mmCIF file of C-alpha atoms and ligand atoms in Angstrom:
data_model
loop_
_atom_site.group_PDB
_atom_site.id
_atom_site.type_symbol
_atom_site.label_atom_id
_atom_site.label_comp_id
_atom_site.label_asym_id
_atom_site.label_seq_id
_atom_site.Cartn_x
_atom_site.Cartn_y
_atom_site.Cartn_z
ATOM 1 C CA MET A 1470 85.014 86.768 104.341
ATOM 2 C CA ARG A 1471 87.124 90.025 105.045
ATOM 3 C CA LYS A 1472 87.787 89.534 108.694
ATOM 4 C CA THR A 1473 90.730 90.621 110.603
ATOM 5 C CA VAL A 1474 91.856 88.983 113.907
ATOM 6 C CA ALA A 1475 94.426 90.951 115.989
ATOM 7 C CA ILE A 1476 96.244 88.875 118.628
ATOM 8 C CA ASP A 1477 98.627 90.561 120.973
ATOM 9 C CA GLY A 1478 100.553 89.693 123.947
ATOM 10 C CA PRO A 1479 103.919 89.395 125.577
ATOM 11 C CA ALA A 1480 106.687 86.836 124.670
ATOM 12 C CA ALA A 1481 106.022 83.180 124.780
ATOM 13 C CA ALA A 1482 102.373 83.736 125.949
ATOM 14 C CA GLY A 1483 101.120 81.295 123.327
ATOM 15 C CA LYS A 1484 100.336 83.827 120.511
ATOM 16 C CA GLY A 1485 102.153 82.019 117.775
ATOM 17 C CA THR A 1486 100.564 78.629 118.548
ATOM 18 C CA ILE A 1487 97.073 80.095 118.953
ATOM 19 C CA SER A 1488 97.354 82.353 115.850
ATOM 20 C CA LYS A 1489 98.363 79.397 113.594
ATOM 21 C CA ALA A 1490 95.584 77.149 114.966
ATOM 22 C CA VAL A 1491 92.893 79.706 114.413
ATOM 23 C CA ALA A 1492 94.137 80.832 110.999
ATOM 24 C CA GLN A 1493 93.899 77.072 109.910
ATOM 25 C CA HIS A 1494 90.519 76.716 111.713
ATOM 26 C CA PHE A 1495 89.017 79.497 109.758
ATOM 27 C CA GLY A 1496 91.047 79.291 106.654
ATOM 28 C CA PHE A 1497 92.483 82.655 107.234
ATOM 29 C CA ALA A 1498 96.275 83.773 106.256
ATOM 30 C CA HIS A 1499 98.574 84.306 109.144
ATOM 31 C CA LEU A 1500 101.194 86.981 109.883
ATOM 32 C CA ASP A 1501 103.640 86.742 112.546
ATOM 33 C CA THR A 1502 104.693 90.376 112.843
ATOM 34 C CA GLY A 1503 107.352 89.522 115.372
ATOM 35 C CA LEU A 1504 109.217 88.046 112.448
ATOM 36 C CA LEU A 1505 109.509 91.553 110.813
ATOM 37 C CA TYR A 1506 110.919 92.879 113.891
ATOM 38 C CA ARG A 1507 113.273 89.908 114.283
ATOM 39 C CA ALA A 1508 114.510 90.262 110.628
ATOM 40 C CA VAL A 1509 115.362 93.772 111.272
ATOM 41 C CA GLY A 1510 117.013 92.847 114.520
ATOM 42 C CA ALA A 1511 119.322 90.284 112.653
ATOM 43 C CA LYS A 1512 120.324 92.835 110.120
ATOM 44 C CA VAL A 1513 121.311 95.393 112.956
ATOM 45 C CA LEU A 1514 123.424 92.488 114.455
ATOM 46 C CA GLN A 1515 125.237 92.519 111.017
ATOM 47 C CA GLY A 1516 126.042 96.117 111.340
ATOM 48 C CA ILE A 1517 123.166 97.500 109.137
ATOM 49 C CA ASP A 1518 121.252 100.733 110.116
ATOM 50 C CA PRO A 1519 117.864 99.747 111.572
ATOM 51 C CA VAL A 1520 115.860 102.138 109.668
ATOM 52 C CA GLU A 1521 117.423 101.280 106.371
ATOM 53 C CA ALA A 1522 116.959 97.427 107.153
ATOM 54 C CA ALA A 1523 113.313 98.087 107.828
ATOM 55 C CA LYS A 1524 112.711 99.953 104.667
ATOM 56 C CA ALA A 1525 114.564 97.167 102.583
ATOM 57 C CA LEU A 1526 112.924 94.172 104.176
ATOM 58 C CA THR A 1527 112.080 91.308 101.749
ATOM 59 C CA ALA A 1528 110.120 88.178 102.039
ATOM 60 C CA GLU A 1529 113.460 86.251 101.957
ATOM 61 C CA ASP A 1530 114.623 88.106 105.027
ATOM 62 C CA LEU A 1531 111.763 86.671 107.069
ATOM 63 C CA GLU A 1532 113.110 83.080 106.099
ATOM 64 C CA ALA A 1533 116.493 83.482 107.626
ATOM 65 C CA ASP A 1534 117.238 80.571 109.976
ATOM 66 C CA ASN A 1535 118.633 82.503 112.912
ATOM 67 C CA LEU A 1536 115.599 84.598 113.766
ATOM 68 C CA ARG A 1537 114.405 82.428 116.734
ATOM 69 C CA THR A 1538 117.391 82.873 118.819
ATOM 70 C CA PRO A 1539 117.418 84.904 122.006
ATOM 71 C CA GLU A 1540 120.084 87.352 120.735
ATOM 72 C CA VAL A 1541 117.972 88.210 117.731
ATOM 73 C CA ALA A 1542 114.830 88.447 119.891
ATOM 74 C CA GLN A 1543 116.513 91.003 122.202
ATOM 75 C CA ALA A 1544 117.783 92.915 119.035
ATOM 76 C CA ALA A 1545 114.257 92.973 117.801
ATOM 77 C CA SER A 1546 112.984 94.380 120.905
ATOM 78 C CA LYS A 1547 115.500 97.006 120.952
ATOM 79 C CA THR A 1548 114.940 98.042 117.343
ATOM 80 C CA ALA A 1549 111.159 97.984 117.969
ATOM 81 C CA VAL A 1550 111.459 101.147 119.980
ATOM 82 C CA VAL A 1551 112.671 103.108 117.010
ATOM 83 C CA ALA A 1552 109.495 105.207 115.492
ATOM 84 C CA ASP A 1553 110.899 105.219 112.042
ATOM 85 C CA VAL A 1554 111.392 101.282 112.116
ATOM 86 C CA ARG A 1555 107.811 100.871 113.077
ATOM 87 C CA ALA A 1556 106.636 103.342 110.629
ATOM 88 C CA ALA A 1557 108.496 101.419 107.781
ATOM 89 C CA LEU A 1558 106.609 98.329 108.490
ATOM 90 C CA VAL A 1559 103.149 99.676 108.882
ATOM 91 C CA ASP A 1560 101.777 99.505 105.267
ATOM 92 C CA PHE A 1561 102.885 95.872 104.809
ATOM 93 C CA GLN A 1562 101.059 94.894 107.850
ATOM 94 C CA ARG A 1563 98.001 96.716 106.989
ATOM 95 C CA ALA A 1564 97.838 95.386 103.448
ATOM 96 C CA PHE A 1565 98.203 91.909 104.980
ATOM 97 C CA ALA A 1566 95.312 92.660 107.361
ATOM 98 C CA ARG A 1567 92.912 93.531 104.485
ATOM 99 C CA ARG A 1568 93.316 90.233 102.546
ATOM 100 C CA ALA A 1569 90.060 89.235 100.975
ATOM 101 C CA GLY A 1570 90.097 85.803 102.701
ATOM 102 C CA GLY A 1571 90.456 86.909 106.234
ATOM 103 C CA ALA A 1572 93.738 87.515 108.176
ATOM 104 C CA VAL A 1573 95.191 86.636 111.698
ATOM 105 C CA LEU A 1574 98.176 88.847 112.762
ATOM 106 C CA ASP A 1575 99.879 88.471 115.915
ATOM 107 C CA GLY A 1576 102.420 90.785 117.747
ATOM 108 C CA ARG A 1577 102.307 93.650 120.275
ATOM 109 C CA ASP A 1578 100.421 96.545 118.745
ATOM 110 C CA ILE A 1579 98.066 95.013 116.175
ATOM 111 C CA GLY A 1580 94.824 95.698 118.005
ATOM 112 C CA THR A 1581 95.989 99.126 119.266
ATOM 113 C CA VAL A 1582 97.841 100.631 116.275
ATOM 114 C CA ILE A 1583 98.147 98.555 113.283
ATOM 115 C CA CYS A 1584 94.485 97.396 113.032
ATOM 116 C CA PRO A 1585 92.442 99.321 115.527
ATOM 117 C CA ASN A 1586 89.234 98.390 113.501
ATOM 118 C CA ALA A 1587 89.938 94.712 113.677
ATOM 119 C CA GLU A 1588 86.660 92.732 113.901
ATOM 120 C CA VAL A 1589 88.153 90.511 116.677
ATOM 121 C CA LYS A 1590 90.993 91.405 119.248
ATOM 122 C CA LEU A 1591 92.621 88.852 121.458
ATOM 123 C CA PHE A 1592 95.143 89.580 124.159
ATOM 124 C CA VAL A 1593 97.031 86.408 125.071
ATOM 125 C CA THR A 1594 99.052 86.418 128.185
ATOM 126 C CA ALA A 1595 100.609 84.061 131.017
ATOM 127 C CA SER A 1596 102.878 84.603 134.002
ATOM 128 C CA ALA A 1597 106.550 85.535 133.383
ATOM 129 C CA GLU A 1598 107.570 82.287 134.930
ATOM 130 C CA VAL A 1599 105.216 80.105 132.874
ATOM 131 C CA ARG A 1600 106.234 81.821 129.701
ATOM 132 C CA ALA A 1601 110.011 81.697 130.620
ATOM 133 C CA GLU A 1602 109.523 77.753 131.276
ATOM 134 C CA ARG A 1603 107.999 77.381 127.828
ATOM 135 C CA ARG A 1604 110.680 79.301 126.049
ATOM 136 C CA TYR A 1605 113.300 77.419 128.082
ATOM 137 C CA LEU A 1606 111.859 74.042 127.013
ATOM 138 C CA GLU A 1607 111.734 75.268 123.321
ATOM 139 C CA LEU A 1608 115.348 76.627 123.355
ATOM 140 C CA SER A 1609 116.735 73.585 125.245
ATOM 141 C CA GLY A 1610 114.948 71.213 122.712
ATOM 142 C CA LYS A 1611 116.780 72.980 119.960
ATOM 143 C CA GLY A 1612 120.138 72.566 121.666
ATOM 144 C CA HIS A 1613 120.567 76.031 123.161
ATOM 145 C CA SER A 1614 122.502 76.286 126.482
ATOM 146 C CA ASP A 1615 120.602 79.019 128.157
ATOM 147 C CA THR A 1616 119.750 78.427 131.667
ATOM 148 C CA ARG A 1617 116.169 78.786 133.202
ATOM 149 C CA GLU A 1618 117.258 81.959 135.018
ATOM 150 C CA GLU A 1619 118.897 83.452 131.797
ATOM 151 C CA VAL A 1620 115.564 82.818 129.887
ATOM 152 C CA LEU A 1621 113.470 84.326 132.529
ATOM 153 C CA ALA A 1622 115.673 87.230 132.858
ATOM 154 C CA ASP A 1623 115.424 87.745 128.957
ATOM 155 C CA VAL A 1624 111.675 87.432 129.018
ATOM 156 C CA LYS A 1625 111.311 90.031 131.768
ATOM 157 C CA ALA A 1626 113.841 92.397 130.016
ATOM 158 C CA ARG A 1627 111.700 92.204 126.817
ATOM 159 C CA ASP A 1628 108.536 92.678 128.693
ATOM 160 C CA GLU A 1629 109.681 95.785 130.353
ATOM 161 C CA ARG A 1630 111.087 97.277 127.087
ATOM 162 C CA ASP A 1631 108.014 96.316 125.074
ATOM 163 C CA MET A 1632 105.645 97.672 127.770
ATOM 164 C CA ASN A 1633 107.254 100.936 128.509
ATOM 165 C CA ARG A 1634 108.320 102.281 125.099
ATOM 166 C CA ALA A 1635 106.827 105.497 123.998
ATOM 167 C CA GLU A 1636 105.926 104.135 120.594
ATOM 168 C CA ALA A 1637 103.131 101.582 120.291
ATOM 169 C CA PRO A 1638 103.672 99.887 123.682
ATOM 170 C CA LEU A 1639 102.504 96.456 124.311
ATOM 171 C CA LYS A 1640 98.961 96.638 126.203
ATOM 172 C CA PRO A 1641 95.477 95.280 125.517
ATOM 173 C CA ALA A 1642 93.108 97.183 123.325
ATOM 174 C CA GLU A 1643 90.245 98.438 125.235
ATOM 175 C CA ASP A 1644 87.842 96.104 123.425
ATOM 176 C CA ALA A 1645 90.341 92.967 123.410
ATOM 177 C CA VAL A 1646 89.231 89.609 124.852
ATOM 178 C CA LEU A 1647 91.810 88.556 127.497
ATOM 179 C CA ILE A 1648 93.057 84.827 127.413
ATOM 180 C CA ASP A 1649 95.445 83.881 130.209
ATOM 181 C CA THR A 1650 97.126 80.795 129.194
ATOM 182 C CA SER A 1651 99.122 80.136 132.453
ATOM 183 C CA ASP A 1652 96.797 77.036 133.370
ATOM 184 C CA LEU A 1653 95.467 76.186 130.074
ATOM 185 C CA SER A 1654 96.345 73.327 127.688
ATOM 186 C CA ILE A 1655 97.250 74.319 124.037
ATOM 187 C CA GLU A 1656 93.667 72.645 123.130
ATOM 188 C CA ASP A 1657 91.855 74.789 125.643
ATOM 189 C CA ALA A 1658 93.557 78.000 124.753
ATOM 190 C CA VAL A 1659 92.801 77.560 120.992
ATOM 191 C CA ALA A 1660 89.219 76.604 121.810
ATOM 192 C CA LYS A 1661 88.786 79.911 123.882
ATOM 193 C CA ALA A 1662 90.406 81.831 120.831
ATOM 194 C CA VAL A 1663 87.996 79.996 118.324
ATOM 195 C CA ALA A 1664 84.916 80.670 120.474
ATOM 196 C CA ALA A 1665 85.765 84.344 120.990
ATOM 197 C CA ILE A 1666 86.216 84.919 117.037
ATOM 198 C CA THR A 1667 83.066 82.797 116.444
ATOM 199 C CA ALA A 1668 81.190 85.011 118.902
ATOM 200 C CA LYS A 1669 82.052 88.112 116.875
ATOM 201 C CA ASP A 1670 80.213 86.837 113.646
HETATM 202 O O1 DC B 268 106.684 88.165 119.019
HETATM 203 P P1 DC B 268 108.145 87.989 119.047
HETATM 204 O O2 DC B 268 108.772 87.499 120.283
HETATM 205 O O3 DC B 268 108.760 87.256 117.958
HETATM 206 O O4 DC B 268 108.592 89.584 118.946
HETATM 207 C C1 DC B 268 110.084 89.948 118.839
HETATM 208 C C2 DC B 268 110.192 91.411 119.436
HETATM 209 O O5 DC B 268 109.622 92.228 118.201
HETATM 210 C C3 DC B 268 109.296 91.726 120.615
HETATM 211 O O6 DC B 268 110.131 91.725 121.800
HETATM 212 C C4 DC B 268 108.992 93.289 120.308
HETATM 213 C C5 DC B 268 108.883 93.479 118.789
HETATM 214 N N1 DC B 268 107.542 93.444 118.241
HETATM 215 C C6 DC B 268 106.916 94.637 118.274
HETATM 216 O O7 DC B 268 107.413 95.557 118.805
HETATM 217 N N2 DC B 268 105.775 94.658 117.639
HETATM 218 C C7 DC B 268 104.936 93.698 117.075
HETATM 219 N N3 DC B 268 103.873 93.842 116.467
HETATM 220 C C8 DC B 268 105.776 92.322 117.209
HETATM 221 C C9 DC B 268 106.938 92.410 117.684
#
C-alpha cells in the first residue's frame, strides 16, 4: 500500500513516539525529518557552511551520536530558516514518502510543504510546559544538567523560531487531524493516531 502519513508538530509534543508506533502498527517505513536538520546543525557547529552541509548530507551523518543534544537542536532550528538548506533536503524526503510499502514522516512542514497530498495528516501538539517537562525528564535521564527553566526557555525559543520563519513555518495543514497529547498517555495518543489513519482508508 502506498500511503503517506504526515505528522507535524512542535518540539517534544510526542511526534517521534507516535510516528514510530504507527509505522510499526501499519508496517510503514519511518523518517524523522528533524534528524536531517539536526545533522546539518551539528555540521554548522563544526564550522561547515549550512547549505554545503545540507547538500552533502549522508546516511552516516544521521547516525552521529550527538544529534539529540539541546545545542544541536537549537543549531538545527537556526539552520532550518535558511531556504537553500530546506530546498536541499526536499527531494530526499519526497522520495522517502513515495516508498511502495507506505511511509510515515514526522517534522514541521510535512503536511504543508513536503507532502501536501499525503493521504493522512496529523498535527500533534501539547502545552509548552508539558513538552518542556517531558524533554527535561528525557535530558536529565541521559545525564544532562539543564534545569527545568532552561529547557522551557529552549522549547519556547524553538517554537517561536519554527512558527514565525518565512520559509515553511510550523503550522497545521488545513486538513490535518489535531491531537493534543497534554493529558494523554502514550497508549491513548497512539490509539488516536491509529484511529485517524484507519479512518482514511
Ligand atoms: O523535530 P526535531 O526537534 O528533531 O527538529 C529539530 C529542528 O529542526 C526544529 O526545531 C526545526 C527543524 N525542523 C524543520 O524545520 N522542519 C522539519 N520538517 C523538521 C525539523
